[in-house]
Amino acid sequence: MSKVEDFLTKEEEQEIVEAISKAEKNTSGEIRVHIENHTEKPPLERAQEVFHFLGMDATVLRNGVLFYVGVADHAFAIIGDEGIDKAVENDFWDCTRDIVISNFKEKKYKEGLVAGILRAGERLEQYFPFTEGDKDELSNEISKG
Ligand code: CA
Ligand code: CA
């Protein structure tokens, strides 16, 4: 159970993509999930790197959000772009992260990500509501490294 391919079933991946689509119906924020096996770097630092690699810092409102998972490392991090950091309190992501991690501890990976994504969407909605003509600026598909 350390391989990225074994982390989620195809059906579970689809549920996660659907959760992202659902969350993005209420907010202009753009949510992505990246899953990889291992990094030598601290998870937050690696998440920042992936964030830039995926071009997530190119949204108009700078409101991209990345859920980073390191399977073999048992690592999880969530980071938002500078538009979010400027608008919200420092502990903005704490409740979202707590939901994900408590599920992960019970090996409920899909449930944790889906719940975290929906919570992130609800929280983002307060600061970045969905507006008419919103574009899907970043793919909702899971990124795998
Ligand atoms: Ca959007
Ligand atoms: Ca999107």
CSV table of C-alpha atoms and ligand atoms in Angstrom, one decimal:
chain,number,residue,atom,x,y,z
A,1,MET,CA,0.0,0.0,0.0
A,2,SER,CA,2.7,2.5,-0.9
A,3,LYS,CA,2.1,2.9,-4.6
A,4,VAL,CA,0.2,5.8,-6.0
A,5,GLU,CA,-1.8,3.5,-8.3
A,6,ASP,CA,-3.0,1.5,-5.3
A,7,PHE,CA,-3.9,4.5,-3.2
A,8,LEU,CA,-7.4,5.0,-4.7
A,9,THR,CA,-9.5,3.0,-7.0
A,10,LYS,CA,-10.7,4.4,-10.3
A,11,GLU,CA,-14.1,4.8,-8.8
A,12,GLU,CA,-12.7,6.7,-5.8
A,13,GLU,CA,-10.7,8.9,-8.1
A,14,GLN,CA,-13.9,9.8,-10.0
A,15,GLU,CA,-15.7,10.6,-6.7
A,16,ILE,CA,-12.9,13.0,-5.9
A,17,VAL,CA,-13.0,14.7,-9.3
A,18,GLU,CA,-16.8,15.1,-8.8
A,19,ALA,CA,-16.2,16.6,-5.3
A,20,ILE,CA,-13.9,19.2,-6.9
A,21,SER,CA,-16.4,20.0,-9.6
A,22,LYS,CA,-19.1,20.3,-7.0
A,23,ALA,CA,-17.0,22.6,-4.7
A,24,GLU,CA,-16.1,24.8,-7.7
A,25,LYS,CA,-19.8,25.4,-8.5
A,26,ASN,CA,-20.0,27.6,-5.4
A,27,THR,CA,-16.6,29.3,-5.5
A,28,SER,CA,-14.2,30.8,-8.1
A,29,GLY,CA,-11.4,29.1,-6.2
A,30,GLU,CA,-9.7,26.3,-8.0
A,31,ILE,CA,-9.0,23.1,-6.2
A,32,ARG,CA,-6.5,20.4,-7.3
A,33,VAL,CA,-5.3,17.1,-5.8
A,34,HIS,CA,-1.7,15.9,-6.4
A,35,ILE,CA,-0.7,12.4,-5.3
A,36,GLU,CA,2.8,11.0,-5.4
A,37,ASN,CA,4.8,8.4,-3.6
A,38,HIS,CA,7.7,10.0,-2.0
A,39,THR,CA,9.7,13.2,-1.6
A,40,GLU,CA,12.9,14.0,0.2
A,41,LYS,CA,11.5,17.5,0.9
A,42,PRO,CA,9.2,18.6,3.7
A,43,PRO,CA,5.6,18.2,2.5
A,44,LEU,CA,4.8,21.9,2.6
A,45,GLU,CA,7.9,22.8,0.6
A,46,ARG,CA,7.2,20.0,-1.9
A,47,ALA,CA,3.6,21.2,-2.1
A,48,GLN,CA,4.7,24.7,-3.1
A,49,GLU,CA,6.9,23.2,-5.8
A,50,VAL,CA,4.1,21.1,-7.2
A,51,PHE,CA,1.8,24.1,-7.0
A,52,HIS,CA,4.1,26.1,-9.3
A,53,PHE,CA,4.8,23.1,-11.5
A,54,LEU,CA,1.1,22.7,-12.2
A,55,GLY,CA,0.8,26.3,-13.0
A,56,MET,CA,-1.6,26.9,-10.1
A,57,ASP,CA,-0.2,30.3,-9.5
A,58,ALA,CA,-1.7,31.5,-12.8
A,59,THR,CA,-5.3,31.9,-11.8
A,60,VAL,CA,-6.8,35.4,-12.2
A,61,LEU,CA,-7.7,35.8,-8.5
A,62,ARG,CA,-4.7,33.8,-7.3
A,63,ASN,CA,-7.1,31.5,-5.5
A,64,GLY,CA,-5.9,28.0,-6.3
A,65,VAL,CA,-5.8,25.4,-3.6
A,66,LEU,CA,-3.6,22.3,-3.6
A,67,PHE,CA,-4.2,19.1,-1.6
A,68,TYR,CA,-0.8,17.3,-1.6
A,69,VAL,CA,-0.5,13.6,-0.7
A,70,GLY,CA,2.7,11.7,-0.3
A,71,VAL,CA,1.6,8.0,-0.1
A,72,ALA,CA,4.8,6.3,1.1
A,73,ASP,CA,5.6,9.3,3.3
A,74,HIS,CA,2.2,9.4,4.9
A,75,ALA,CA,2.3,13.1,4.2
A,76,PHE,CA,-0.5,15.5,3.6
A,77,ALA,CA,-0.4,19.3,3.1
A,78,ILE,CA,-2.8,21.9,1.9
A,79,ILE,CA,-1.8,25.2,0.5
A,80,GLY,CA,-3.5,28.1,-1.1
A,81,ASP,CA,-2.3,30.9,-3.4
A,82,GLU,CA,-1.5,34.4,-2.3
A,83,GLY,CA,-4.9,35.8,-3.1
A,84,ILE,CA,-6.4,33.5,-0.4
A,85,ASP,CA,-3.6,34.2,2.1
A,86,LYS,CA,-4.3,37.9,1.8
A,87,ALA,CA,-8.0,37.4,2.4
A,88,VAL,CA,-8.2,34.9,5.2
A,89,GLU,CA,-7.1,34.3,8.7
A,90,ASN,CA,-4.0,32.2,9.4
A,91,ASP,CA,-5.8,29.2,10.6
A,92,PHE,CA,-8.1,29.1,7.6
A,93,TRP,CA,-7.1,25.7,6.5
A,94,ASP,CA,-6.9,24.0,9.9
A,95,CYS,CA,-10.4,22.6,9.9
A,96,THR,CA,-10.0,21.3,6.4
A,97,ARG,CA,-6.7,19.7,7.2
A,98,ASP,CA,-8.1,18.1,10.4
A,99,ILE,CA,-11.0,16.5,8.5
A,100,VAL,CA,-8.6,15.0,5.9
A,101,ILE,CA,-6.0,13.7,8.5
A,102,SER,CA,-8.6,12.2,10.8
A,103,ASN,CA,-10.0,10.2,7.9
A,104,PHE,CA,-6.5,9.2,6.7
A,105,LYS,CA,-5.7,7.9,10.1
A,106,GLU,CA,-8.5,5.4,9.6
A,107,LYS,CA,-7.3,4.7,6.1
A,108,LYS,CA,-10.3,6.4,4.6
A,109,TYR,CA,-8.4,8.2,1.9
A,110,LYS,CA,-11.2,8.9,-0.5
A,111,GLU,CA,-13.6,9.9,2.2
A,112,GLY,CA,-10.9,12.3,3.7
A,113,LEU,CA,-10.2,13.9,0.4
A,114,VAL,CA,-13.8,14.3,-0.6
A,115,ALA,CA,-14.8,15.8,2.8
A,116,GLY,CA,-11.8,18.1,2.8
A,117,ILE,CA,-12.5,19.3,-0.8
A,118,LEU,CA,-16.1,20.0,0.0
A,119,ARG,CA,-15.1,21.8,3.2
A,120,ALA,CA,-12.5,23.9,1.4
A,121,GLY,CA,-15.2,24.8,-1.2
A,122,GLU,CA,-17.5,26.0,1.6
A,123,ARG,CA,-14.8,28.0,3.2
A,124,LEU,CA,-13.6,29.5,0.0
A,125,GLU,CA,-17.2,30.5,-1.0
A,126,GLN,CA,-17.2,33.1,1.7
A,127,TYR,CA,-14.3,35.0,0.3
A,128,PHE,CA,-14.4,33.9,-3.4
A,129,PRO,CA,-18.0,33.4,-4.4
A,130,PHE,CA,-18.9,31.9,-7.7
A,131,THR,CA,-19.7,34.5,-10.2
A,132,GLU,CA,-21.5,34.4,-13.5
A,133,GLY,CA,-19.2,33.5,-16.4
A,134,ASP,CA,-16.7,31.7,-14.1
A,135,LYS,CA,-14.1,29.7,-15.9
A,136,ASP,CA,-12.7,26.3,-14.9
A,137,GLU,CA,-9.2,27.7,-14.9
A,138,LEU,CA,-7.5,24.5,-13.6
A,139,SER,CA,-8.3,20.9,-14.4
A,140,ASN,CA,-10.3,19.0,-11.8
A,141,GLU,CA,-8.5,15.8,-12.7
A,142,ILE,CA,-6.1,14.3,-10.1
A,143,SER,CA,-2.4,15.0,-10.7
A,144,LYS,CA,0.0,12.1,-10.1
A,145,GLY,CA,3.7,12.5,-9.7
B,1,CA,CA,-13.3,28.5,-11.6
B,2,CA,CA,-11.1,23.4,-11.6
